[in-house]
mmCIF file of C-alpha atoms and ligand atoms in Angstrom:
data_model
loop_
_atom_site.group_PDB
_atom_site.id
_atom_site.type_symbol
_atom_site.label_atom_id
_atom_site.label_comp_id
_atom_site.label_asym_id
_atom_site.label_seq_id
_atom_site.Cartn_x
_atom_site.Cartn_y
_atom_site.Cartn_z
ATOM 1 C CA MET A 93 148.497 183.786 44.191
ATOM 2 C CA ARG A 94 144.719 183.882 44.609
ATOM 3 C CA GLU A 95 143.182 181.408 46.954
ATOM 4 C CA LEU A 96 141.981 178.060 45.553
ATOM 5 C CA LEU A 97 138.264 177.315 45.738
ATOM 6 C CA THR A 98 136.683 174.218 47.215
ATOM 7 C CA ILE A 99 134.451 172.209 44.879
ATOM 8 C CA GLY A 100 131.362 173.659 46.663
ATOM 9 C CA ALA A 101 132.482 177.254 46.224
ATOM 10 C CA PHE A 102 133.555 176.625 42.609
ATOM 11 C CA ALA A 103 130.212 174.941 41.880
ATOM 12 C CA ARG A 104 128.296 177.978 43.181
ATOM 13 C CA ALA A 105 130.466 180.388 41.193
ATOM 14 C CA SER A 106 130.243 178.397 37.950
ATOM 15 C CA ARG A 107 126.588 177.330 38.329
ATOM 16 C CA LEU A 108 127.607 173.711 37.816
ATOM 17 C CA THR A 109 126.763 171.058 40.413
ATOM 18 C CA PRO A 110 129.561 169.319 42.376
ATOM 19 C CA LYS A 111 128.374 166.087 40.776
ATOM 20 C CA ALA A 112 128.836 167.543 37.299
ATOM 21 C CA LEU A 113 132.275 168.895 38.249
ATOM 22 C CA ARG A 114 133.374 165.415 39.402
ATOM 23 C CA LEU A 115 132.173 163.969 36.095
ATOM 24 C CA TYR A 116 133.989 166.637 34.040
ATOM 25 C CA ASP A 117 137.150 165.898 36.009
ATOM 26 C CA GLU A 118 136.857 162.208 35.195
ATOM 27 C CA LEU A 119 136.308 162.987 31.529
ATOM 28 C CA GLY A 120 139.312 165.340 31.435
ATOM 29 C CA LEU A 121 137.062 168.225 30.505
ATOM 30 C CA LEU A 122 137.807 170.372 33.537
ATOM 31 C CA ARG A 123 140.536 169.162 35.894
ATOM 32 C CA PRO A 124 140.916 170.756 39.361
ATOM 33 C CA VAL A 125 144.361 172.295 39.847
ATOM 34 C CA GLU A 126 144.813 170.362 43.054
ATOM 35 C CA VAL A 127 143.505 167.125 44.530
ATOM 36 C CA ASP A 128 144.285 166.468 48.195
ATOM 37 C CA PRO A 129 146.253 163.184 48.271
ATOM 38 C CA VAL A 130 144.854 162.298 51.684
ATOM 39 C CA ASN A 131 141.093 163.046 51.470
ATOM 40 C CA GLY A 132 140.710 163.456 47.650
ATOM 41 C CA TYR A 133 139.173 166.973 47.983
ATOM 42 C CA ARG A 134 139.295 168.878 44.688
ATOM 43 C CA ARG A 135 140.390 172.503 44.543
ATOM 44 C CA TYR A 136 139.908 174.862 41.606
ATOM 45 C CA HIS A 137 141.663 178.068 40.602
ATOM 46 C CA PRO A 138 139.421 181.127 40.024
ATOM 47 C CA ASP A 139 140.913 181.412 36.494
ATOM 48 C CA GLN A 140 139.174 178.122 35.675
ATOM 49 C CA LEU A 141 135.770 179.782 36.043
ATOM 50 C CA GLU A 142 135.720 180.986 32.457
ATOM 51 C CA ARG A 143 136.144 177.474 31.084
ATOM 52 C CA ALA A 144 133.603 176.106 33.595
ATOM 53 C CA ARG A 145 131.009 178.660 32.452
ATOM 54 C CA LEU A 146 131.672 177.832 28.807
ATOM 55 C CA VAL A 147 131.090 174.149 29.597
ATOM 56 C CA ALA A 148 127.820 175.048 31.368
ATOM 57 C CA TRP A 149 126.567 177.076 28.390
ATOM 58 C CA LEU A 150 127.468 174.398 25.893
ATOM 59 C CA ARG A 151 125.635 171.836 28.003
ATOM 60 C CA ARG A 152 122.576 174.075 27.895
ATOM 61 C CA LEU A 153 122.875 174.004 24.122
ATOM 62 C CA GLY A 154 122.618 170.233 24.327
ATOM 63 C CA MET A 155 126.145 169.646 23.020
ATOM 64 C CA PRO A 156 127.547 166.208 23.877
ATOM 65 C CA LEU A 157 130.494 166.206 26.305
ATOM 66 C CA ALA A 158 132.977 164.834 23.759
ATOM 67 C CA ARG A 159 132.238 167.721 21.425
ATOM 68 C CA ILE A 160 132.436 170.214 24.320
ATOM 69 C CA ARG A 161 135.942 168.951 25.009
ATOM 70 C CA THR A 162 136.856 169.705 21.373
ATOM 71 C CA VAL A 163 135.423 173.229 21.618
ATOM 72 C CA CYS A 164 137.283 173.890 24.879
ATOM 73 C CA GLU A 165 140.604 172.915 23.271
ATOM 74 C CA LEU A 166 140.155 175.415 20.420
ATOM 75 C CA SER A 167 141.022 179.117 20.284
ATOM 76 C CA GLY A 168 138.199 181.667 20.194
ATOM 77 C CA GLU A 169 137.571 181.881 16.455
ATOM 78 C CA ARG A 170 137.881 178.165 15.762
ATOM 79 C CA ALA A 171 135.750 177.372 18.808
ATOM 80 C CA ALA A 172 133.076 179.690 17.385
ATOM 81 C CA ALA A 173 133.237 177.902 14.017
ATOM 82 C CA GLU A 174 132.933 174.540 15.767
ATOM 83 C CA ILE A 175 129.790 175.723 17.614
ATOM 84 C CA ALA A 176 128.288 177.033 14.354
ATOM 85 C CA ASP A 177 129.017 173.643 12.785
ATOM 86 C CA TYR A 178 127.347 171.846 15.638
ATOM 87 C CA TRP A 179 124.271 174.043 15.392
ATOM 88 C CA ARG A 180 123.905 173.392 11.650
ATOM 89 C CA ASP A 181 123.875 169.660 12.453
ATOM 90 C CA VAL A 182 121.223 170.190 15.127
ATOM 91 C CA GLU A 183 119.002 172.135 12.741
ATOM 92 C CA ALA A 184 119.342 169.515 9.990
ATOM 93 C CA GLU A 185 118.469 166.776 12.433
ATOM 94 C CA THR A 186 115.531 168.765 13.798
ATOM 95 C CA THR A 187 114.181 169.229 10.273
ATOM 96 C CA ALA A 188 114.380 165.484 9.630
ATOM 97 C CA ARG A 189 112.668 164.770 12.947
ATOM 98 C CA ARG A 190 109.972 167.360 12.279
ATOM 99 C CA GLU A 191 109.193 165.647 8.971
ATOM 100 C CA LEU A 192 108.921 162.311 10.760
ATOM 101 C CA ALA A 193 106.680 163.876 13.409
ATOM 102 C CA ASP A 194 104.450 165.418 10.699
ATOM 103 C CA PHE A 195 104.160 162.022 9.026
ATOM 104 C CA LEU A 196 103.221 160.312 12.303
ATOM 105 C CA ILE A 197 100.687 163.015 13.243
ATOM 106 C CA ASP A 198 99.081 162.696 9.820
ATOM 107 C CA HIS A 199 99.182 158.892 9.868
ATOM 108 C CA LEU A 200 97.643 158.574 13.349
ATOM 109 C CA SER A 201 94.954 161.198 12.821
ATOM 110 C CA ARG A 202 93.949 159.475 9.583
ATOM 111 C CA LYS A 203 93.545 156.253 11.537
ATOM 112 C CA ASP A 204 91.068 158.006 13.819
ATOM 113 C CA THR A 205 88.921 159.053 10.882
ATOM 114 C CA ALA A 206 89.623 156.082 8.597
ATOM 115 C CA MET A 207 86.631 154.166 9.900
ATOM 116 C CA ILE A 208 84.167 157.011 9.499
ATOM 117 C CA ASP A 209 82.428 157.693 6.192
ATOM 118 C CA ALA A 210 83.571 161.168 5.218
ATOM 119 C CA PHE A 211 81.388 161.596 2.132
ATOM 120 C CA THR A 212 77.959 160.863 0.804
ATOM 121 C CA VAL A 213 78.414 159.229 -2.573
ATOM 122 C CA THR A 214 75.938 159.624 -5.437
ATOM 123 C CA ALA A 215 76.951 157.370 -8.288
ATOM 124 C CA ALA A 216 75.646 155.813 -11.477
ATOM 125 C CA ALA A 217 77.034 153.137 -13.779
ATOM 126 C CA LEU A 218 76.050 152.582 -17.384
ATOM 127 C CA THR A 219 77.434 150.142 -19.925
ATOM 128 C CA ASP A 220 76.417 149.758 -23.556
ATOM 129 C CA ARG A 221 77.245 147.359 -26.402
ATOM 130 C CA GLY A 222 77.827 150.220 -28.828
ATOM 131 C CA LEU A 223 76.789 149.958 -32.470
ATOM 132 C CA VAL A 224 79.383 147.598 -33.940
ATOM 133 C CA ARG A 225 80.401 144.864 -31.507
ATOM 134 C CA PRO A 226 78.222 141.719 -31.393
ATOM 135 C CA ALA A 227 78.190 141.605 -27.569
ATOM 136 C CA ASN A 228 79.029 143.747 -24.546
ATOM 137 C CA GLN A 229 82.124 142.461 -22.739
ATOM 138 C CA ASP A 230 82.470 145.502 -20.456
ATOM 139 C CA THR A 231 81.345 145.418 -16.818
ATOM 140 C CA ALA A 232 80.558 148.620 -14.944
ATOM 141 C CA TYR A 233 79.612 148.953 -11.286
ATOM 142 C CA ALA A 234 78.801 151.790 -8.902
ATOM 143 C CA GLY A 235 78.271 151.116 -5.198
ATOM 144 C CA ALA A 236 78.466 153.225 -2.054
ATOM 145 C CA ARG A 237 82.199 152.519 -1.677
ATOM 146 C CA LEU A 238 83.255 151.021 -5.007
ATOM 147 C CA LEU A 239 83.373 152.370 -8.562
ATOM 148 C CA ALA A 240 84.659 149.935 -11.157
ATOM 149 C CA VAL A 241 84.993 149.392 -14.888
ATOM 150 C CA ALA A 242 86.426 146.265 -16.514
ATOM 151 C CA ASP A 243 86.815 145.844 -20.263
ATOM 152 C CA GLY A 244 86.954 142.188 -21.298
ATOM 153 C CA PHE A 245 88.527 140.835 -24.479
ATOM 154 C CA GLY A 246 88.751 137.450 -26.186
ATOM 155 C CA GLY A 247 86.149 134.707 -26.258
ATOM 156 C CA LEU A 248 85.579 134.781 -22.485
ATOM 157 C CA GLY A 249 86.011 138.554 -22.150
ATOM 158 C CA ALA A 250 82.560 139.185 -20.692
ATOM 159 C CA ASP A 251 83.042 136.521 -18.002
ATOM 160 C CA ALA A 252 86.524 137.822 -17.225
ATOM 161 C CA SER A 253 85.382 141.423 -16.743
ATOM 162 C CA SER A 254 82.459 140.392 -14.580
ATOM 163 C CA ALA A 255 84.655 138.069 -12.431
ATOM 164 C CA ALA A 256 87.161 140.876 -11.857
ATOM 165 C CA VAL A 257 84.496 143.342 -10.707
ATOM 166 C CA GLU A 258 82.757 140.651 -8.624
ATOM 167 C CA ALA A 259 86.041 140.063 -6.743
ATOM 168 C CA LEU A 260 86.188 143.767 -5.861
ATOM 169 C CA ARG A 261 82.575 143.768 -4.722
ATOM 170 C CA SER A 262 83.446 141.124 -2.134
ATOM 171 C CA VAL A 263 86.061 143.570 -0.773
ATOM 172 C CA GLU A 264 83.657 146.527 -0.851
ATOM 173 C CA SER A 265 81.567 145.027 1.928
ATOM 174 C CA ALA A 266 84.619 145.139 4.269
ATOM 175 C CA LEU A 267 85.042 148.920 3.825
ATOM 176 C CA PRO A 268 85.808 151.260 5.527
ATOM 177 C CA VAL A 269 89.127 149.885 6.802
ATOM 178 C CA VAL A 270 92.157 151.340 8.600
ATOM 179 C CA ASP A 271 94.659 149.894 6.125
ATOM 180 C CA LEU A 272 93.210 150.893 2.760
ATOM 181 C CA LEU A 273 96.382 150.292 0.745
ATOM 182 C CA GLY A 274 96.653 146.741 2.119
ATOM 183 C CA THR A 275 92.975 146.152 1.302
ATOM 184 C CA VAL A 276 93.398 147.470 -2.228
ATOM 185 C CA GLU A 277 96.378 145.161 -2.693
ATOM 186 C CA ASP A 278 94.330 142.173 -1.473
ATOM 187 C CA ALA A 279 91.500 143.186 -3.770
ATOM 188 C CA VAL A 280 93.598 143.172 -6.905
ATOM 189 C CA VAL A 281 95.196 139.841 -5.966
ATOM 190 C CA ARG A 282 91.695 138.386 -5.559
ATOM 191 C CA ALA A 283 90.536 139.800 -8.868
ATOM 192 C CA GLY A 284 93.646 138.447 -10.588
ATOM 193 C CA SER A 285 93.162 134.935 -9.251
ATOM 194 C CA ALA A 286 89.419 134.981 -9.991
ATOM 195 C CA VAL A 287 90.208 135.790 -13.635
ATOM 196 C CA ARG A 288 93.065 133.235 -13.819
ATOM 197 C CA GLU A 289 90.839 130.467 -12.433
ATOM 198 C CA LEU A 290 88.032 131.312 -14.810
ATOM 199 C CA LEU A 291 90.179 131.451 -17.936
ATOM 200 C CA ALA A 292 92.562 128.627 -17.056
ATOM 201 C CA GLY A 293 95.104 129.675 -19.650
ATOM 202 C CA GLN A 294 92.608 130.583 -22.410
ATOM 203 C CA GLU A 295 93.347 133.583 -24.619
ATOM 204 C CA SER A 296 91.071 136.143 -22.995
ATOM 205 C CA GLY A 297 91.409 138.781 -20.350
ATOM 206 C CA THR A 298 90.162 142.054 -18.927
ATOM 207 C CA THR A 299 91.230 145.474 -17.797
ATOM 208 C CA LEU A 300 90.260 146.567 -14.298
ATOM 209 C CA THR A 301 90.111 150.151 -13.078
ATOM 210 C CA ALA A 302 88.434 150.917 -9.766
ATOM 211 C CA LEU A 303 88.219 153.307 -6.834
ATOM 212 C CA LEU A 304 87.537 152.004 -3.319
ATOM 213 C CA LEU A 305 86.357 154.633 -0.837
ATOM 214 C CA SER A 306 87.320 154.436 2.840
ATOM 215 C CA GLY A 307 86.975 157.430 5.163
ATOM 216 C CA ARG A 308 88.482 160.392 3.302
ATOM 217 C CA GLN A 309 90.659 158.185 1.163
ATOM 218 C CA LEU A 310 90.255 156.627 -2.251
ATOM 219 C CA GLY A 311 92.228 153.521 -3.115
ATOM 220 C CA LEU A 312 92.958 153.183 -6.824
ATOM 221 C CA VAL A 313 93.313 149.830 -8.567
ATOM 222 C CA HIS A 314 94.382 150.056 -12.193
ATOM 223 C CA VAL A 315 95.364 147.464 -14.797
ATOM 224 C CA GLY A 316 94.965 148.140 -18.516
ATOM 225 C CA ASP A 317 93.551 151.036 -20.514
ATOM 226 C CA SER A 318 90.293 151.937 -18.791
ATOM 227 C CA ARG A 319 90.640 155.348 -17.153
ATOM 228 C CA VAL A 320 89.736 157.472 -14.151
ATOM 229 C CA TYR A 321 89.121 161.187 -14.651
ATOM 230 C CA LEU A 322 88.653 163.669 -11.827
ATOM 231 C CA LEU A 323 86.660 166.879 -12.167
ATOM 232 C CA ARG A 324 87.713 169.164 -9.291
ATOM 233 C CA ASP A 325 87.132 172.924 -9.199
ATOM 234 C CA GLY A 326 86.127 172.814 -12.870
ATOM 235 C CA ASN A 327 89.396 171.178 -13.973
ATOM 236 C CA LEU A 328 89.377 167.738 -15.560
ATOM 237 C CA SER A 329 92.431 165.554 -15.029
ATOM 238 C CA GLN A 330 93.161 161.967 -15.976
ATOM 239 C CA ILE A 331 94.480 160.232 -12.850
ATOM 240 C CA THR A 332 95.371 156.896 -14.406
ATOM 241 C CA HIS A 333 98.113 156.095 -16.889
ATOM 242 C CA ASP A 334 97.164 153.770 -19.759
ATOM 243 C CA HIS A 335 98.918 150.416 -19.736
ATOM 244 C CA THR A 336 99.210 150.222 -23.510
ATOM 245 C CA VAL A 337 102.075 149.642 -25.892
ATOM 246 C CA VAL A 338 101.287 152.976 -27.533
ATOM 247 C CA GLN A 339 101.409 154.873 -24.214
ATOM 248 C CA SER A 340 104.844 153.327 -23.560
ATOM 249 C CA MET A 341 105.924 154.631 -26.980
ATOM 250 C CA VAL A 342 104.685 158.112 -26.013
ATOM 251 C CA ASP A 343 106.543 157.880 -22.673
ATOM 252 C CA GLU A 344 109.716 156.843 -24.467
ATOM 253 C CA GLY A 345 109.302 159.640 -27.017
ATOM 254 C CA THR A 346 109.032 157.246 -30.013
ATOM 255 C CA ILE A 347 105.703 158.808 -31.014
ATOM 256 C CA THR A 348 103.898 161.950 -29.862
ATOM 257 C CA ALA A 349 100.747 162.063 -27.728
ATOM 258 C CA GLU A 350 98.936 163.469 -30.800
ATOM 259 C CA GLU A 351 99.913 160.453 -32.915
ATOM 260 C CA ALA A 352 98.785 157.906 -30.294
ATOM 261 C CA PRO A 353 94.984 157.846 -30.937
ATOM 262 C CA ALA A 354 95.498 156.981 -34.633
ATOM 263 C CA HIS A 355 98.245 154.397 -34.084
ATOM 264 C CA PRO A 356 97.349 150.930 -35.499
ATOM 265 C CA GLN A 357 98.465 149.264 -32.246
ATOM 266 C CA ARG A 358 96.533 151.637 -29.982
ATOM 267 C CA ALA A 359 94.415 148.809 -28.517
ATOM 268 C CA LEU A 360 97.410 146.629 -27.577
ATOM 269 C CA LEU A 361 97.615 146.388 -23.776
ATOM 270 C CA SER A 362 100.889 146.147 -21.872
ATOM 271 C CA GLN A 363 99.040 145.081 -18.688
ATOM 272 C CA ALA A 364 95.812 143.119 -18.179
ATOM 273 C CA LEU A 365 94.273 140.428 -15.998
ATOM 274 C CA THR A 366 94.568 137.277 -18.092
ATOM 275 C CA GLY A 367 94.541 133.504 -17.767
ATOM 276 C CA SER A 368 98.253 133.374 -17.097
ATOM 277 C CA GLY A 369 101.071 135.522 -15.775
ATOM 278 C CA GLU A 370 101.240 138.032 -12.950
ATOM 279 C CA PRO A 371 99.979 141.507 -13.811
ATOM 280 C CA GLU A 372 101.696 144.529 -12.305
ATOM 281 C CA PRO A 373 98.725 146.589 -11.191
ATOM 282 C CA GLU A 374 99.032 150.227 -10.286
ATOM 283 C CA LEU A 375 97.856 150.919 -6.737
ATOM 284 C CA ALA A 376 97.573 154.351 -5.176
ATOM 285 C CA LEU A 377 95.876 156.252 -2.369
ATOM 286 C CA ARG A 378 94.304 159.631 -2.923
ATOM 287 C CA ASP A 379 92.480 162.092 -0.683
ATOM 288 C CA GLY A 380 88.897 162.759 -1.654
ATOM 289 C CA VAL A 381 87.511 166.304 -1.443
ATOM 290 C CA ALA A 382 83.832 167.182 -1.084
ATOM 291 C CA GLY A 383 82.630 168.337 -4.503
ATOM 292 C CA ASP A 384 84.847 165.897 -6.429
ATOM 293 C CA ARG A 385 83.280 164.198 -9.438
ATOM 294 C CA TYR A 386 84.949 161.008 -10.691
ATOM 295 C CA LEU A 387 84.498 159.318 -14.047
ATOM 296 C CA VAL A 388 85.666 155.740 -14.542
ATOM 297 C CA CYS A 389 85.331 154.721 -18.204
ATOM 298 C CA SER A 390 86.408 152.183 -20.779
ATOM 299 C CA ASP A 391 88.273 153.072 -23.971
ATOM 300 C CA GLY A 392 84.941 152.876 -25.815
ATOM 301 C CA LEU A 393 84.340 156.408 -24.470
ATOM 302 C CA TYR A 394 87.630 158.252 -24.737
ATOM 303 C CA GLY A 395 88.527 156.508 -28.024
ATOM 304 C CA VAL A 396 85.844 158.539 -29.801
ATOM 305 C CA VAL A 397 84.913 161.390 -27.410
ATOM 306 C CA GLY A 398 87.517 164.074 -26.754
ATOM 307 C CA GLU A 399 88.460 165.390 -23.323
ATOM 308 C CA ASP A 400 86.851 168.788 -23.878
ATOM 309 C CA ALA A 401 83.522 167.136 -24.685
ATOM 310 C CA ILE A 402 83.839 164.855 -21.642
ATOM 311 C CA ARG A 403 84.535 167.896 -19.433
ATOM 312 C CA ALA A 404 81.540 169.752 -20.813
ATOM 313 C CA VAL A 405 79.192 166.845 -20.081
ATOM 314 C CA LEU A 406 80.578 166.306 -16.583
ATOM 315 C CA ALA A 407 80.204 170.002 -15.741
ATOM 316 C CA ASP A 408 76.532 169.636 -14.831
ATOM 317 C CA GLY A 409 73.642 167.264 -14.290
ATOM 318 C CA ALA A 410 73.260 164.328 -11.913
ATOM 319 C CA PRO A 411 75.664 161.348 -12.268
ATOM 320 C CA ALA A 412 73.034 159.150 -13.974
ATOM 321 C CA ASP A 413 72.297 161.906 -16.475
ATOM 322 C CA ALA A 414 75.992 162.546 -17.185
ATOM 323 C CA ALA A 415 76.651 158.805 -17.711
ATOM 324 C CA ARG A 416 73.711 158.577 -20.125
ATOM 325 C CA ARG A 417 74.882 161.589 -22.150
ATOM 326 C CA LEU A 418 78.482 160.289 -22.347
ATOM 327 C CA VAL A 419 77.370 156.882 -23.644
ATOM 328 C CA ALA A 420 75.085 158.611 -26.165
ATOM 329 C CA MET A 421 78.025 160.719 -27.410
ATOM 330 C CA ALA A 422 80.146 157.590 -27.970
ATOM 331 C CA ASN A 423 77.315 156.029 -29.982
ATOM 332 C CA ASP A 424 76.751 159.260 -31.915
ATOM 333 C CA ALA A 425 80.426 159.011 -32.890
ATOM 334 C CA GLY A 426 79.809 155.579 -34.411
ATOM 335 C CA GLY A 427 79.844 153.448 -31.251
ATOM 336 C CA PRO A 428 82.768 151.301 -32.476
ATOM 337 C CA ASP A 429 83.379 149.658 -29.092
ATOM 338 C CA ASN A 430 81.539 148.676 -25.937
ATOM 339 C CA VAL A 431 81.298 151.788 -23.757
ATOM 340 C CA SER A 432 81.123 152.034 -19.968
ATOM 341 C CA CYS A 433 80.846 155.098 -17.751
ATOM 342 C CA VAL A 434 80.689 155.302 -13.974
ATOM 343 C CA VAL A 435 80.112 158.807 -12.664
ATOM 344 C CA ALA A 436 80.294 159.531 -8.916
ATOM 345 C CA ASP A 437 79.946 162.672 -6.799
ATOM 346 C CA LEU A 438 81.440 163.077 -3.319
ATOM 347 C CA ALA A 439 79.440 165.350 -1.033
ATOM 348 C CA ALA A 440 80.294 166.365 2.542
HETATM 349 MG MG1 MG B 94 87.066 148.511 -25.050
#
């Protein structure tokens, strides 16, 4: 029989520390073949080296001791499968952690730049009574950090739309902020209560669609059927979703998108700021890009001017010029409704 090794000699041969060997003994992972009953000295058989080395490698892999014990109890092929299983778990967990790390890196670096103006904004707002309505109940506003359109309806519609935009203007002065989404949420709550107080239950109301600019981010507030369009790299996209009964019918497949503009109930809103009830505004954050051109408009524009024509007008000219031409096109088409256009360019 080959000579037994002391714990020191076995530690050197297995590249495990004596401390680790004592722990593995206690855990039943690697028991010495002999423990001196008098002084408690542990002795190992040279044949135990293979298992000791396997334990050392698995530790280097980061495998927990309980799982190492399982691997050590298995025969070669099943032990290999168990290690492959373990490694799949590690990779899945690493992927999840990497995603969390990416989120935190992004979140914290945004905070650093959130308070710095990332863009120079050139914007213009224009609102017009149109050719048919007796008064203009729309409100349009363009500031350095706020673009807003509100389309009032009912007897106090003009007051409602102006109160809603006024509430957002009081938030604009606080920008830029670190927590833009929280600020946008506050803003819409303020606008809602301003309109509720003003109307005190009377049958009037307003839409409210606005962009608040903070750092590189744009906070979107949207209630009703006014719209935001984005012209980026020559492509025009509508970034809001109309809160109308007809749009819900399109979403549900009851009518087609082509049938919507001619539908008799096309003006019926499913969401608005009114004298009663809690609206469910749409809030979102978007990243601005230098070169972006935004259009915020009331239905008085898109109700009579098609998207291709809107794109063509937005393709060139300064914001004030584009807004003027869009309003003129709505009036050329009969001007059946009040029309509001806010056009804004983001430059680096
Ligand atoms: Mg309108």
